[in-house]
Short mmCIF file of C-alpha atoms and ligand atoms in Angstrom, two decimals:
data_model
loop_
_atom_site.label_atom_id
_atom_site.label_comp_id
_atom_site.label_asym_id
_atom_site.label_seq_id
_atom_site.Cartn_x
_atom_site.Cartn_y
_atom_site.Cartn_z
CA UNK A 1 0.00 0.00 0.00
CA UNK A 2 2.89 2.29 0.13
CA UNK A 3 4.34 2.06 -3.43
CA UNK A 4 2.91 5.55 -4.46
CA UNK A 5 4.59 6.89 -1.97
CA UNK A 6 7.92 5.19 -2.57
CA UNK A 7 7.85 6.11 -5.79
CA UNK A 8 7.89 9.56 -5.13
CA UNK A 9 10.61 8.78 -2.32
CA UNK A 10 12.98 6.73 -4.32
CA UNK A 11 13.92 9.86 -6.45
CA UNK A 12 14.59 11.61 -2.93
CA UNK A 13 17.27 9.07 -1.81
CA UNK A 14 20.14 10.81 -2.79
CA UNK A 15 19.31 14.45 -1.25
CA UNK A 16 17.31 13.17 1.71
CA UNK A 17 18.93 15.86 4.18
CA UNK A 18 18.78 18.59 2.00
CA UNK A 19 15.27 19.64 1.86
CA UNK A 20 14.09 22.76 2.94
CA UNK A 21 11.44 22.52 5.75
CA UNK A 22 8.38 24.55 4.82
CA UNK A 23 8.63 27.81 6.41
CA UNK A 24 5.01 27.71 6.89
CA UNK A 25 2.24 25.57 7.27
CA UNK A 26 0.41 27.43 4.03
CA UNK A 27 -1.14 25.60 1.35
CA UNK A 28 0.96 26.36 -1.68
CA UNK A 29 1.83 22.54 -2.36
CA UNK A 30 4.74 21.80 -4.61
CA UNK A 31 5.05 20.07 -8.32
CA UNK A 32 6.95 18.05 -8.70
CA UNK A 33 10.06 17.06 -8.96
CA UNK A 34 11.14 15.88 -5.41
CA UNK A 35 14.04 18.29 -5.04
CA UNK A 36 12.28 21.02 -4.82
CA UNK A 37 9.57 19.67 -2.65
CA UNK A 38 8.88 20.91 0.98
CA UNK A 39 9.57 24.56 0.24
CA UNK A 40 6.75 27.12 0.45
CA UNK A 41 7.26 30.38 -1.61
CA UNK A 42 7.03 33.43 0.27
CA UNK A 43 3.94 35.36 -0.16
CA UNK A 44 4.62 38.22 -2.78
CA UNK A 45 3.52 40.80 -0.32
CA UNK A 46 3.86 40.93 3.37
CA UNK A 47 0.09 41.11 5.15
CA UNK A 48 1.49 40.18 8.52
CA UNK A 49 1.02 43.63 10.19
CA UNK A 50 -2.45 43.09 8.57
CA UNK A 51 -3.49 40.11 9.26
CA UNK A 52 -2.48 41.06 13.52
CA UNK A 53 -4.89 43.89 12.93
CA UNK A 54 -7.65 41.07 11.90
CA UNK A 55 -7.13 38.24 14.14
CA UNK A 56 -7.88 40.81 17.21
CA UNK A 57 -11.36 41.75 15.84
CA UNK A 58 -13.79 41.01 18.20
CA UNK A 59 -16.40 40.15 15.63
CA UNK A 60 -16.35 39.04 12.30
CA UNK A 61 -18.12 42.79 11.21
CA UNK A 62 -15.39 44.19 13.18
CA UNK A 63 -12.90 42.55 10.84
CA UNK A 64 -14.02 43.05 7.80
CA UNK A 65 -14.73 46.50 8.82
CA UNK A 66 -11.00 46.76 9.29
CA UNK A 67 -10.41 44.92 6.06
CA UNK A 68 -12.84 46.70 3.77
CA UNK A 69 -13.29 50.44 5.12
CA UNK A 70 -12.30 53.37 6.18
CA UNK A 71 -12.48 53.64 10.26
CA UNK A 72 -16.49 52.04 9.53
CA UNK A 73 -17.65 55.25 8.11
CA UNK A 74 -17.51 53.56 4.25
CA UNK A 75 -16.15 51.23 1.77
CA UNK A 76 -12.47 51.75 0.31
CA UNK A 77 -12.32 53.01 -3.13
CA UNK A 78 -12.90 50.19 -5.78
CA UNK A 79 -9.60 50.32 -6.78
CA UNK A 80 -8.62 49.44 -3.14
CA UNK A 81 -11.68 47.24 -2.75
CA UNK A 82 -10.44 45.43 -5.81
CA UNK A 83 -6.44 44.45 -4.04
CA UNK A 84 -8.44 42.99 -1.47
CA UNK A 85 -11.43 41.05 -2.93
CA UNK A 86 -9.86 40.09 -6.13
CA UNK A 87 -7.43 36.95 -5.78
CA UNK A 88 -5.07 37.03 -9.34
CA UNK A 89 -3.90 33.44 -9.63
CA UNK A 90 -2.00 34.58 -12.91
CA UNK A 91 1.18 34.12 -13.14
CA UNK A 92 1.89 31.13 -11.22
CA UNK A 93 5.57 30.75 -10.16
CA UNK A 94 7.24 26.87 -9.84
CA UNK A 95 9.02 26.36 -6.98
CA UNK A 96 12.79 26.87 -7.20
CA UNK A 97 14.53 24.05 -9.09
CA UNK A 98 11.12 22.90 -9.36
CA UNK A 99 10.09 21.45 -13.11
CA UNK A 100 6.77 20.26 -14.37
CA UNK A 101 4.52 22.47 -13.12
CA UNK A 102 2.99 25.01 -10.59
CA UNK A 103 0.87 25.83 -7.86
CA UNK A 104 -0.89 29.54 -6.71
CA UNK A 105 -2.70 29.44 -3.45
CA UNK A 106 -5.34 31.72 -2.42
CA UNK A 107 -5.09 31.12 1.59
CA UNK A 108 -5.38 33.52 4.58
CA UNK A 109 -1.71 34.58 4.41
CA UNK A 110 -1.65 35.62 0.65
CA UNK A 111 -5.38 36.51 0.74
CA UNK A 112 -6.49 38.03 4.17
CA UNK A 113 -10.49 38.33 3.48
CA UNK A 114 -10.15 34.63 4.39
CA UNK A 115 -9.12 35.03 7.69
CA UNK A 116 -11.84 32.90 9.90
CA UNK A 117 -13.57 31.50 6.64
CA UNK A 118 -12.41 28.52 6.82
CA UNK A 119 -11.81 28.21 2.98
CA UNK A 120 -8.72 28.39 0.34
CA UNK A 121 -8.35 27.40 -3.36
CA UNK A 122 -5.26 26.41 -5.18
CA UNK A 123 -4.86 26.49 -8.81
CA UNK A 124 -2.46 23.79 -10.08
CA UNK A 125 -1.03 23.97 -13.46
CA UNK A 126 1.02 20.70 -14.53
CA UNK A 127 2.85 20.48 -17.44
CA UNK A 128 2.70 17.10 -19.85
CA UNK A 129 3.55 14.49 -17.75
CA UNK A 130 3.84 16.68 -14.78
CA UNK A 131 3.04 15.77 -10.93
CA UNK A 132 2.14 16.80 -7.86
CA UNK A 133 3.98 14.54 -5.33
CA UNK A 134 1.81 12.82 -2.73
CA UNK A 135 1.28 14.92 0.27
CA UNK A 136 -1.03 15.62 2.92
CA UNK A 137 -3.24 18.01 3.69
CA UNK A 138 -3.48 18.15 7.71
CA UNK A 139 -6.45 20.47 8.24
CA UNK A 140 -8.68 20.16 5.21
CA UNK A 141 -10.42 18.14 2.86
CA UNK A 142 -10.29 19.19 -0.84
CA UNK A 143 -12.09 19.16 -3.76
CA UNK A 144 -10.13 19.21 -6.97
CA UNK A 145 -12.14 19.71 -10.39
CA UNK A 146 -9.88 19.77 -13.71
CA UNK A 147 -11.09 22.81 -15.91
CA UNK A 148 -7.89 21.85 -18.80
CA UNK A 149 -6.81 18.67 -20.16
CA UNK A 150 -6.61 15.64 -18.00
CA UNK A 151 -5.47 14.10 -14.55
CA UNK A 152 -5.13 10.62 -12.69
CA UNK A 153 -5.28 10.73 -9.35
CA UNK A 154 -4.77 8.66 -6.19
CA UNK A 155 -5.36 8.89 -2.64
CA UNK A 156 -5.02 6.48 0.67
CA UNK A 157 -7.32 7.07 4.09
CA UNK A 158 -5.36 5.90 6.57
CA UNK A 159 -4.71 2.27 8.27
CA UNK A 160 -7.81 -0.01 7.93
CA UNK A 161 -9.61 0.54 5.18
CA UNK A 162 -8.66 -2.91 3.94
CA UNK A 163 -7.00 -5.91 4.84
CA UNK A 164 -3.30 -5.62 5.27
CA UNK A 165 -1.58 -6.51 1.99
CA UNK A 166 -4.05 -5.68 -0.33
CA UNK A 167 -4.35 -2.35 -2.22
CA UNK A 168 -5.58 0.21 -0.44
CA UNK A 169 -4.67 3.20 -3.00
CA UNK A 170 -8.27 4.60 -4.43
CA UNK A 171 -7.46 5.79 -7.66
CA UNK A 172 -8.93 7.35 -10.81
CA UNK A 173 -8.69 9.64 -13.62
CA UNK A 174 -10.32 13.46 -14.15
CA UNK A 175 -11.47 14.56 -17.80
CA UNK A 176 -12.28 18.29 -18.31
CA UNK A 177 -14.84 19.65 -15.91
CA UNK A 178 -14.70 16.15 -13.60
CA UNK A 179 -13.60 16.24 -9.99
CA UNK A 180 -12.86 14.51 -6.86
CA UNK A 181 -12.43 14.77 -3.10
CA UNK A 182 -9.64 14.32 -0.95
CA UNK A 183 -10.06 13.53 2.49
CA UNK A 184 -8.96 15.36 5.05
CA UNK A 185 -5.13 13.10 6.22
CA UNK A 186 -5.44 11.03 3.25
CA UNK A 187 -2.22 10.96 1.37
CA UNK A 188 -3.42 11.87 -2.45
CA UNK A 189 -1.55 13.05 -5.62
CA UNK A 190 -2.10 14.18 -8.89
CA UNK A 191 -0.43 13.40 -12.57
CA UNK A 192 -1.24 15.04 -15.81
CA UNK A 193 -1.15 12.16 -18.08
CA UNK A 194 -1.39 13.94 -21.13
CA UNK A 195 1.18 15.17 -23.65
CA UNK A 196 -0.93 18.98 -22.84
CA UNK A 197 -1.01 20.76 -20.04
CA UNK A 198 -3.63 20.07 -17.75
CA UNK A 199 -5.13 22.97 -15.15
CA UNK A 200 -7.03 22.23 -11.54
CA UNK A 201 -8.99 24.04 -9.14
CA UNK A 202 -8.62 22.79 -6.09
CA UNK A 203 -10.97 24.44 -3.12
CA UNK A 204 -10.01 23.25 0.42
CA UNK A 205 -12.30 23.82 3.63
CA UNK A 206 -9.96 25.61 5.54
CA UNK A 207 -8.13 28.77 5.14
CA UNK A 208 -4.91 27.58 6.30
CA UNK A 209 -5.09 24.04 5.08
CA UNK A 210 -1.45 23.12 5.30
CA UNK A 211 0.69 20.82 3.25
CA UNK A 212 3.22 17.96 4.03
CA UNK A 213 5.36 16.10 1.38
CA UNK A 214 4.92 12.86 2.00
CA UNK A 215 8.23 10.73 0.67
CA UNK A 216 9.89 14.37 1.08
CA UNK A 217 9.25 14.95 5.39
CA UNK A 218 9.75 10.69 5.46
CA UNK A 219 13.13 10.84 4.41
CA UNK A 220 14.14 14.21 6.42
CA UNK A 221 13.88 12.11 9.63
CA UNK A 222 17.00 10.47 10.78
CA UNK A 223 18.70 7.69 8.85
CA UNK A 224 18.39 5.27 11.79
CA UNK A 225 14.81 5.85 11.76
CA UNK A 226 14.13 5.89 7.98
CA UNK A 227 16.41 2.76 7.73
CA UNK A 228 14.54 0.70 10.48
CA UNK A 229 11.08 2.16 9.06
CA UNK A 230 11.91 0.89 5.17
CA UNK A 231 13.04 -2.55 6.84
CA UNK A 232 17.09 -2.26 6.52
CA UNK A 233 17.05 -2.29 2.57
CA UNK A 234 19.78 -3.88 1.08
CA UNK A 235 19.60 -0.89 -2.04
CA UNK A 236 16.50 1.18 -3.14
CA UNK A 237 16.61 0.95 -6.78
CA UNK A 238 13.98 2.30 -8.95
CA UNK A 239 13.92 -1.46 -10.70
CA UNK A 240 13.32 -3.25 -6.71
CA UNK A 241 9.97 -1.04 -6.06
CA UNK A 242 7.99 -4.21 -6.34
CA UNK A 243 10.43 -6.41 -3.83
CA UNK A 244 11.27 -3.15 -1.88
CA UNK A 245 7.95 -2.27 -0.85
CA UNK A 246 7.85 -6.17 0.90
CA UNK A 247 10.64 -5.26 3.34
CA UNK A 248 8.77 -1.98 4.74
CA UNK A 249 7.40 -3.57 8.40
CA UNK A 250 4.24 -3.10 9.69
CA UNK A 251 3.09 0.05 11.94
CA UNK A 252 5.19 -1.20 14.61
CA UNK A 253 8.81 -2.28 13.60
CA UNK A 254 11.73 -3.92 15.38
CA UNK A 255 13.61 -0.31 16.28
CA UNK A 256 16.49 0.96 15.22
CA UNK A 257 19.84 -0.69 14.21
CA UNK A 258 21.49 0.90 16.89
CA UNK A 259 19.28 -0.62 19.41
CA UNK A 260 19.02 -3.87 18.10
CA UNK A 261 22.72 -4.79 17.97
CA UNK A 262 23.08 -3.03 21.43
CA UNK A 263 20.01 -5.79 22.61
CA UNK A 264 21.54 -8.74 20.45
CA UNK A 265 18.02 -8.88 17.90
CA UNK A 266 19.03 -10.69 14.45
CA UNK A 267 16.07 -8.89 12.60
CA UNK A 268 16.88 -11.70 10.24
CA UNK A 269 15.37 -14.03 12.97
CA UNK A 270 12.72 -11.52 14.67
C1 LIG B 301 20.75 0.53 7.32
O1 LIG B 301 20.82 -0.66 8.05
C2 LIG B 301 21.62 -1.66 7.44
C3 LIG B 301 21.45 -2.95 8.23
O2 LIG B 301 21.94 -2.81 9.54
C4 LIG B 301 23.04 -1.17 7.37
O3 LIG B 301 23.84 -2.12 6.71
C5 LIG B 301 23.09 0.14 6.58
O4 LIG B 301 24.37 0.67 6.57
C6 LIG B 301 22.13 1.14 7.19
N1 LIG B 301 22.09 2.34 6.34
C7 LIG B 301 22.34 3.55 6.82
C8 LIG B 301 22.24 4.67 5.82
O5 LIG B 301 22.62 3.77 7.98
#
């Protein structure tokens, strides 16, 4: 059940220490190639003094008051109206060093009238063949809908949805104006198939939804800990996926190396 994800993790092998940890927890989720995963691009304007002022309203009127007027008395100008009710997801920048793609978040840092919403879109633009690594949203559920070209798409729940051993990845594939849900915690990507690009909306019920990398934050943890965790592989070679993936343990493994020559445990014999 964890091949997706090891596919995406294989490619991280060689640079496992040298990610970036996101800076924040904001949505902006990263295409795709793994080395450029993890890393959240700084919102092109700061709000921050902005966003202070509307986290101490003491009502929501209050807050969009401060937002959307002048001192209560009336509405901004339309011009200013417009910087603040009008999200641009133009111009869509790739990560650094990313390639295949691109991701603009509307979220309460880069878009403040969401503050206390509970609501944020992302627009996802993948080139041909392009992908957006598996990764986890850890406050929201999303709903992705595919308004150019094409997508596949897979997600897992979490432990139990089926017996142990059998697949557990639900997966599926988006034509123009299709969509799907992600559950909140599942692990999910996305891959244009297509030779074209392919464009997605993707609205998430939260306004600070969060994003984790999965085979990216996996290998950032220890090498003791990732070793024990993939089962002490002998190599992880794009060719051993299939064999590889039988080696990962169960929930609960044996422990680290460390540990288990320090103890005298052959996890040949365990
Ligand atoms: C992982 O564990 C195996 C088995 O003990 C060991 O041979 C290997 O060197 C370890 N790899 C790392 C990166 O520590």
């Amino acid at each position: 059940m964890i091949t997706k994800v090891l596919i995406g993790a294989l490619a991280a092998v060689g640079s496992a220490q040298a990610y970036p940890q996101q800076s924040s927890g904001f949505a902006t989720s990263v295409i795709p190639s793994a080395t450029a995963t993890g890393a959240t691009p700084a919102p092109t304007q700061d709000n921050s003094a902005l966003l202070r002022d509307l986290f101490t309203a003491p009502t929501a009127i209050k807050r969009f008051q401060r937002l959307l007027t002048a001192a209560g008395e009336k509405l901004l100008s339309a011009e200013e109206l417009k910087k603040l009710v009008v999200f641009d997801f133009n111009n869509a920048q790739p990560n650094p060093g990313a390639k295949g793609g691109a991701t603009k978040s509307a979220n309460i840092e880069t878009f403040p009238i969401l503050t206390d919403l509970g609501i944020s879109t992302t627009l996802g633009f993948l080139d041909a063949c392009g992908m957006n690594t598996p990764h986890i949203h850890p406050r929201a559920t999303e709903f992705l809908t595919v308004v150019e070209g094409q997508i596949d798409f897979g997600f897992i729940l979490e432990n139990g949805l089926v017996k142990a051993g059998n697949n557990a990845e639900v997966a599926g594939h988006l034509d123009k104006f299709q969509g799907t849900v992600f559950p909140m915690g599942s692990i999910h990507y996305q891959v244009n198939p297509d030779c074209k690009p392919a464009t997605f909306v993707a609205t998430l019920n939260s306004g600070d939804p969060g994003t984790s990398q999965v085979a990216q934050n996996l290998f950032g943890l220890n090498k003791d800990v990732v070793n024990a965790t993939l089962g002490f592989p002998a190599s992880v070679a794009g060719k051993d996926i299939e064999s590889f993936r039988k080696t990962i343990p169960a929930n609960i493994a044996l422990g680290i190396d460390a540990c288990l020559k320090k103890c005298g445990i052959d996890p040949a014999k365990a």
